[in-house]
Coordinates of C-alpha atoms in Angstrom, one line a residue:
M1 CA -3.4 12.8 35.1
I2 CA -2.0 11.0 32.3
W3 CA 0.5 7.6 32.0
G4 CA 2.1 6.5 29.4
A5 CA 0.3 3.1 27.8
A6 CA 4.0 2.1 27.8
A7 CA 4.4 1.1 31.6
Y8 CA 2.5 -2.2 30.1
G9 CA 4.7 -2.2 27.2
G10 CA 1.7 -1.8 24.9
A11 CA -1.0 -3.4 27.1
P12 CA -2.9 -1.5 29.7
F13 CA -4.2 -2.6 32.9
L14 CA -7.7 -2.6 33.3
K15 CA -10.2 -3.3 36.4
G16 CA -12.1 -5.8 35.8
E17 CA -14.4 -7.6 37.4
K18 CA -12.8 -11.3 39.2
T19 CA -13.9 -13.4 37.0
V20 CA -13.0 -17.4 35.7
R21 CA -10.6 -16.3 32.7
K22 CA -10.3 -20.1 31.0
L23 CA -8.2 -19.4 28.4
M24 CA -5.5 -18.2 30.4
W25 CA -6.0 -21.5 32.4
F26 CA -5.9 -23.1 29.5
A27 CA -2.8 -21.0 27.6
I28 CA -1.1 -22.5 30.6
G29 CA -1.4 -25.9 30.3
F30 CA -0.9 -25.8 26.4
A31 CA 3.3 -24.1 27.6
A32 CA 3.5 -26.9 30.1
A33 CA 3.1 -29.0 27.1
C34 CA 5.4 -27.0 24.3
A35 CA 7.9 -27.0 28.2
I36 CA 7.6 -31.1 28.6
G37 CA 8.2 -31.3 25.4
V38 CA 11.5 -29.2 24.4
W39 CA 13.1 -30.2 28.1
F40 CA 12.4 -34.2 28.3
Y41 CA 11.3 -34.6 24.8
A42 CA 12.7 -38.2 25.8
V43 CA 9.5 -38.7 27.9
F44 CA 7.3 -37.1 25.8
A45 CA 4.3 -39.8 25.0
L46 CA 0.8 -39.5 24.0
W47 CA -0.1 -41.6 26.6
M48 CA 0.2 -38.1 28.9
A49 CA -2.6 -36.2 26.3
A50 CA -4.5 -39.1 26.8
A51 CA -4.4 -39.4 30.5
A52 CA -5.0 -34.9 31.1
L53 CA -7.6 -34.5 28.2
M54 CA -9.6 -38.0 30.5
L55 CA -8.6 -36.1 33.4
G56 CA -9.7 -32.6 31.7
L57 CA -13.6 -33.7 31.2
V58 CA -13.7 -35.0 34.5
G59 CA -12.9 -32.0 35.5
L60 CA -15.7 -29.9 33.7
L61 CA -18.2 -32.5 35.0
I62 CA -17.1 -32.1 38.5
S63 CA -17.4 -28.0 37.9
I64 CA -21.1 -28.2 37.3
W65 CA -21.8 -28.6 41.1
W66 CA -18.2 -27.3 42.3
K67 CA -16.9 -23.9 39.8
P68 CA -13.2 -23.5 41.2
A69 CA -12.6 -27.0 39.0
R70 CA -13.3 -24.7 36.0
I71 CA -9.6 -23.8 36.3
C72 CA -8.5 -27.3 36.8
A73 CA -10.2 -28.7 33.4
S74 CA -8.9 -26.0 31.7
L75 CA -4.6 -26.7 32.7
L76 CA -5.4 -29.7 32.1
L77 CA -7.5 -28.9 28.4
G78 CA -4.5 -27.0 27.9
L79 CA -1.9 -29.6 29.1
G80 CA -3.7 -32.5 26.7
V81 CA -4.3 -30.4 23.7
G82 CA -0.6 -29.1 23.7
V83 CA 0.7 -32.6 23.8
L84 CA -0.9 -33.9 21.2
W85 CA -0.1 -30.3 19.1
F86 CA 3.4 -31.1 20.3
Y87 CA 3.5 -34.3 18.6
Q88 CA 2.0 -33.5 15.7
Y89 CA 4.0 -30.9 14.9
D90 CA 7.3 -32.7 15.5
Q91 CA 6.3 -35.6 13.4
T92 CA 3.9 -34.2 10.5
Y93 CA 6.3 -30.6 10.2
L94 CA 9.8 -31.4 11.4
H95 CA 10.3 -35.3 10.3
A96 CA 10.9 -33.8 6.6
A97 CA 13.8 -31.3 8.3
R98 CA 15.3 -33.9 10.2
Q99 CA 15.6 -36.5 7.4
L100 CA 17.9 -33.7 6.3
D101 CA 20.3 -34.1 9.7
G102 CA 24.0 -34.7 8.4
R103 CA 23.9 -35.2 5.0
T104 CA 24.6 -33.3 1.9
V105 CA 22.0 -32.3 -0.6
K106 CA 21.4 -30.2 -3.5
S107 CA 19.2 -27.3 -3.0
A108 CA 17.5 -24.3 -3.7
F109 CA 17.1 -21.8 -1.4
E110 CA 15.2 -18.5 -1.5
V111 CA 16.3 -15.6 0.3
T112 CA 14.1 -13.8 2.2
D113 CA 16.2 -11.0 4.1
H114 CA 19.3 -9.4 3.2
G115 CA 23.0 -11.4 4.1
Y116 CA 25.4 -10.1 6.3
E117 CA 28.8 -10.7 7.3
T118 CA 30.4 -13.3 9.3
D119 CA 34.2 -14.3 10.4
Y120 CA 34.4 -16.5 6.5
G121 CA 32.1 -15.4 4.3
T122 CA 28.5 -14.1 4.4
A123 CA 25.0 -15.7 6.3
V124 CA 21.4 -15.2 5.1
S125 CA 17.9 -16.0 6.1
V126 CA 16.3 -18.5 3.6
V127 CA 13.3 -21.0 2.5
T128 CA 13.4 -23.4 1.1
Y129 CA 10.5 -26.4 0.8
I130 CA 10.5 -30.4 1.5
D131 CA 7.6 -31.9 0.7
G132 CA 5.8 -29.4 -0.3
K133 CA 6.2 -27.2 2.8
P134 CA 7.7 -24.1 3.7
Y135 CA 10.8 -24.5 6.5
Q136 CA 13.2 -20.9 7.9
A137 CA 17.1 -22.1 7.2
L138 CA 19.8 -20.0 7.9
V139 CA 22.9 -20.4 4.7
Y140 CA 26.3 -20.0 5.3
L141 CA 28.5 -19.5 2.4
D142 CA 32.2 -18.8 2.8
S143 CA 32.4 -15.8 0.2
K144 CA 31.4 -12.1 0.5
E145 CA 28.1 -12.1 -1.4
Q146 CA 25.7 -8.7 -1.6
L147 CA 22.5 -10.8 -1.0
R148 CA 19.0 -9.5 -1.0
P149 CA 15.2 -11.0 -0.9
G150 CA 14.0 -12.4 -3.3
D151 CA 17.3 -13.8 -5.0
R152 CA 17.5 -17.6 -5.4
L153 CA 20.9 -19.6 -4.5
T154 CA 20.9 -23.6 -5.7
G155 CA 23.1 -25.6 -4.8
S156 CA 25.2 -28.6 -2.7
F157 CA 24.5 -28.1 1.1
F158 CA 25.1 -30.2 4.2
F159 CA 22.6 -30.0 6.3
R160 CA 22.0 -30.0 10.3
F161 CA 19.5 -29.8 12.4
T162 CA 18.5 -27.5 14.9
A163 CA 16.7 -29.1 17.5
E164 CA 15.8 -32.6 19.2
G165 CA 16.3 -35.9 17.3
G166 CA 19.3 -34.4 15.4
S167 CA 22.9 -35.8 15.2
K168 CA 24.2 -33.4 17.4
E169 CA 23.4 -31.0 20.6
P170 CA 19.8 -28.9 19.8
T171 CA 20.6 -25.1 18.9
Y172 CA 19.0 -22.2 20.3
H173 CA 17.5 -21.6 16.5
R174 CA 15.2 -23.6 16.9
S175 CA 13.8 -20.7 19.0
E176 CA 13.1 -18.6 16.4
G177 CA 11.7 -20.8 13.7
V178 CA 15.3 -21.8 12.1
F179 CA 15.0 -26.0 12.5
L180 CA 17.6 -25.8 9.2
L181 CA 21.3 -24.5 9.2
A182 CA 23.3 -25.1 5.6
Y183 CA 27.1 -25.0 4.7
A184 CA 27.5 -24.3 0.7
R185 CA 29.5 -27.9 -0.4
S186 CA 30.1 -26.7 -3.9
E187 CA 30.5 -23.3 -5.7
V188 CA 26.7 -21.6 -5.2
K189 CA 24.5 -20.5 -7.8
I190 CA 23.3 -17.1 -7.3
E191 CA 19.9 -15.5 -9.3
H192 CA 19.2 -12.1 -7.7
C193 CA 15.9 -11.0 -8.4
E194 CA 14.8 -8.0 -10.0
D195 CA 11.1 -7.9 -8.6
V196 CA 11.2 -8.0 -5.3
P197 CA 7.7 -9.8 -4.1
A198 CA 5.5 -8.1 -1.7
V199 CA 5.3 -10.3 1.3
Y200 CA 9.8 -9.0 1.0
Y201 CA 9.0 -5.4 1.3
P202 CA 8.8 -5.2 5.4
A203 CA 12.8 -6.4 4.9
L204 CA 13.9 -4.0 2.3
W205 CA 12.4 -1.1 4.2
R206 CA 13.8 -1.6 7.4
N207 CA 17.1 -2.1 5.3
W208 CA 16.7 1.3 4.0
L209 CA 16.3 2.7 7.0
L210 CA 19.3 0.7 8.7
T211 CA 21.2 2.6 5.4
R212 CA 19.8 5.5 6.7
I213 CA 20.8 5.5 10.1
D214 CA 24.4 4.9 9.1
T215 CA 23.9 8.6 6.9
I216 CA 22.4 10.6 9.6
F217 CA 24.4 9.4 13.0
P218 CA 28.3 9.0 13.7
A219 CA 29.6 5.6 12.7
D220 CA 30.4 5.5 16.7
A221 CA 26.2 5.6 17.3
A222 CA 25.0 4.1 14.2
A223 CA 25.7 0.7 15.3
F224 CA 24.0 1.0 19.0
A225 CA 20.5 3.2 16.7
K226 CA 20.7 0.3 14.9
A227 CA 20.1 -2.6 17.4
L228 CA 18.2 0.2 19.5
L229 CA 16.0 1.1 16.8
L230 CA 15.3 -1.7 14.7
G231 CA 16.7 -4.8 17.2
Y232 CA 19.3 -5.0 14.9
R233 CA 22.7 -6.6 16.1
Y234 CA 24.9 -7.4 13.5
D235 CA 27.1 -4.3 13.8
L236 CA 27.9 -4.1 17.9
D237 CA 31.1 -5.1 18.0
Y238 CA 32.0 -7.7 20.9
Q239 CA 33.4 -5.7 23.4
T240 CA 30.1 -3.6 23.5
S241 CA 28.2 -6.7 23.5
T242 CA 30.3 -8.0 25.7
A243 CA 29.6 -5.1 27.9
F244 CA 26.1 -5.3 27.9
R245 CA 25.4 -9.0 28.3
I246 CA 28.1 -9.2 31.4
S247 CA 25.9 -6.0 33.0
G248 CA 22.3 -7.2 32.6
I249 CA 21.3 -4.8 30.8
S250 CA 21.3 -6.4 27.3
H251 CA 17.4 -5.5 26.7
I252 CA 18.3 -2.2 26.2
V253 CA 18.7 -3.2 22.5
A254 CA 16.2 -4.8 22.1
V255 CA 13.1 -3.6 20.3
S256 CA 9.8 -4.8 22.6
G257 CA 6.8 -3.2 23.9
L258 CA 8.1 0.1 24.8
H259 CA 8.4 0.2 21.0
V260 CA 5.3 -0.9 19.8
S261 CA 3.2 1.5 22.6
I262 CA 5.1 4.6 21.3
L263 CA 4.4 4.0 17.6
F264 CA 0.4 3.1 18.7
A265 CA 0.5 6.6 20.2
F266 CA 1.1 8.0 17.2
V267 CA -1.4 6.5 15.5
Y268 CA -4.1 7.0 18.2
L269 CA -3.4 10.9 18.2
F270 CA -2.9 11.1 14.0
S271 CA -6.1 8.9 14.0
R272 CA -8.0 12.0 16.7
R273 CA -8.5 8.7 19.0
G274 CA -11.6 7.6 16.4
K275 CA -12.4 4.2 16.6
V276 CA -13.0 3.2 13.4
L277 CA -9.6 4.7 11.8
S278 CA -7.2 3.3 14.9
F279 CA -8.2 0.1 14.1
V280 CA -7.9 0.4 9.9
I281 CA -4.8 1.9 10.8
G282 CA -3.8 0.7 13.5
V283 CA -3.5 -3.0 13.0
P284 CA -1.7 -2.6 9.0
V285 CA 1.1 -0.5 11.0
L286 CA 1.0 -3.1 13.8
I287 CA 1.9 -5.8 11.2
L288 CA 4.4 -4.4 9.5
F289 CA 6.3 -2.9 12.7
A290 CA 6.7 -6.8 13.8
A291 CA 7.4 -7.7 10.1
M292 CA 10.5 -5.2 10.3
A293 CA 11.4 -6.0 13.9
G294 CA 11.8 -9.8 12.4
F295 CA 8.8 -11.1 14.1
T296 CA 11.0 -10.8 17.7
P297 CA 9.0 -12.6 20.6
S298 CA 8.3 -9.0 22.7
V299 CA 6.9 -7.3 19.9
T300 CA 5.0 -9.8 18.2
R301 CA 3.3 -10.5 21.7
A302 CA 3.2 -6.7 21.9
C303 CA 1.4 -6.2 18.7
I304 CA -1.4 -8.8 19.6
M305 CA -2.3 -7.7 22.5
Q306 CA -2.6 -4.1 20.7
A307 CA -4.6 -5.2 18.2
L308 CA -7.0 -7.1 20.8
M309 CA -6.9 -3.9 22.7
L310 CA -7.9 -1.8 19.0
L311 CA -10.6 -5.0 18.8
A312 CA -12.5 -4.2 21.7
L313 CA -13.0 -1.0 21.3
L314 CA -14.1 -0.7 17.7
T315 CA -16.8 -3.7 19.3
D316 CA -17.6 -2.1 22.6
R317 CA -15.9 -5.0 24.0
E318 CA -14.7 -5.1 27.6
Y319 CA -10.7 -5.6 27.5
D320 CA -8.6 -8.4 30.1
P321 CA -4.9 -8.2 30.1
P322 CA -3.9 -11.3 31.6
T323 CA -6.7 -13.2 29.0
A324 CA -4.6 -10.4 26.1
L325 CA -1.8 -12.1 27.2
A326 CA -3.0 -15.6 27.4
F327 CA -3.8 -15.4 23.8
A328 CA -0.5 -13.6 22.1
A329 CA 1.3 -16.4 24.1
L330 CA -1.0 -19.5 22.7
T331 CA -0.7 -17.7 19.1
M332 CA 3.3 -17.5 19.3
L333 CA 3.4 -21.5 20.8
M334 CA 1.0 -22.7 17.7
V335 CA 2.8 -21.4 14.8
N336 CA 6.3 -22.3 16.8
P337 CA 6.5 -24.7 19.7
M338 CA 9.9 -24.3 20.7
V339 CA 9.0 -20.4 21.2
I340 CA 9.4 -20.8 25.1
L341 CA 12.6 -21.6 25.2
S342 CA 13.3 -17.8 23.9
I343 CA 14.6 -15.8 26.2
S344 CA 12.8 -12.5 25.0
F345 CA 9.5 -14.8 25.0
Q346 CA 10.4 -16.0 28.4
L347 CA 11.4 -11.9 29.6
S348 CA 8.6 -10.7 27.9
V349 CA 5.0 -12.4 28.7
G350 CA 7.1 -12.8 32.5
C351 CA 7.1 -9.2 32.3
M352 CA 3.9 -9.0 31.9
V353 CA 2.5 -11.6 34.9
G354 CA 4.8 -9.2 36.7
I355 CA 2.8 -6.1 36.4
F356 CA -0.2 -7.5 36.3
L357 CA 0.3 -8.9 40.0
F358 CA 2.5 -6.5 41.7
C359 CA 2.7 -2.8 39.9
K360 CA -0.2 -1.6 42.1
K361 CA 1.9 -3.1 45.3
F362 CA 4.7 -0.9 44.0
V363 CA 3.3 1.9 43.4
N364 CA 1.3 1.6 46.7
L365 CA 5.0 2.1 48.3
L366 CA 5.8 5.2 46.7
P367 CA 7.0 7.9 49.5
C368 CA 4.1 10.7 49.7
E369 CA 6.5 13.0 47.8
F370 CA 6.0 11.1 44.2
P371 CA 2.7 11.5 44.0
I372 CA 3.3 12.2 39.9
L373 CA 3.8 8.4 40.4
R374 CA 1.2 6.7 42.5
G375 CA -2.7 5.8 41.7
E376 CA -4.7 3.2 39.6
A377 CA -3.9 2.6 35.8
V378 CA -7.1 2.3 34.9
I379 CA -8.9 2.7 31.2
H380 CA -11.9 4.8 30.9
F381 CA -14.0 3.4 27.8
R382 CA -15.2 6.9 27.4
N383 CA -17.3 7.5 23.6
T384 CA -14.0 7.0 21.0
S385 CA -10.8 7.3 22.6
V386 CA -9.3 5.0 25.5
I387 CA -8.0 7.3 28.2
V388 CA -5.1 5.9 30.4
A389 CA -5.0 7.8 33.6
A390 CA -3.9 7.7 37.1
H391 CA -6.2 8.5 39.9
N392 CA -4.4 10.2 43.0
T393 CA -4.3 8.2 45.5
A394 CA -2.0 11.1 47.9
R395 CA -5.1 13.6 48.3

């Protein structure tokens, strides 16, 4: 029988040889360094990196005679590199944004997404350049404005830094890569863009889909459909959002690996299970979907793992889900170490770890009355296809 790869959030389980997954342990150490940086910022110091790297090198020497020492060495090296990476990220990238905290400065922004209405005006995602480096920011305007990607805003803005080191408590925006909140303090000049840059096309297509949902679905279901299909929650009313949070089912209206799996299933069927065609079509489609979903951690994680599976299929190499998960988490942490604070990141990675550790055990606990659900998912790389099959253990 066939199991959907959706059960594995875009990363089917491949039973393989038990090996020391060095990248996995390295990623765990790297993630630990990022966690120390964001939760214990006051005690974060470079001596931690020096100590971890030194002990890691010692572990590598010991592993020549004692193989299990490789795990400790990988963990310590990941911790050391993670501390160095977080430190340089904080000092070389965040430092310039931190200097704007609490100041009113005349600035220019480029709109990166469509704005949405707030109780007091309009909020819009933008990008600004400080010392030649791009920074994502969230601009709040006092008026209702129709803004779209590519528009330019100019005026005096009061800035608030969202990470550690600011005059106020850090906010959740840092986990999304938004390190500045800008509040208009004067009349804002708006220059509307006629030719939208290609980099903003996914935002335009997402807005087109949202508009189509409004015309297809009834008014009472359109907001839920937007959240379910594209993760757009701004149209959900307060009562609905509160009901989701209280009931603990907010994840239902979050774009996740399930969406990526369904999307890949269509791509895989369209490409007639061809290895090359699946890779050539699948990877761009995954990138496009992640962009349209706003590169949320859960979607980004699933897309990276799915792309690695396509690459393994293309090159006839073994696909190892724990290593793929480690690579995905490591990639996201290197882009933004603060993403470790994201509940979406924590749940996405945590769920995958739970699936790897406990899925087979729970499946085997199912009674024999449910033979269709019992079994062990195995991927067979056979010719040009990937078959996700479950061998019935109730026979």
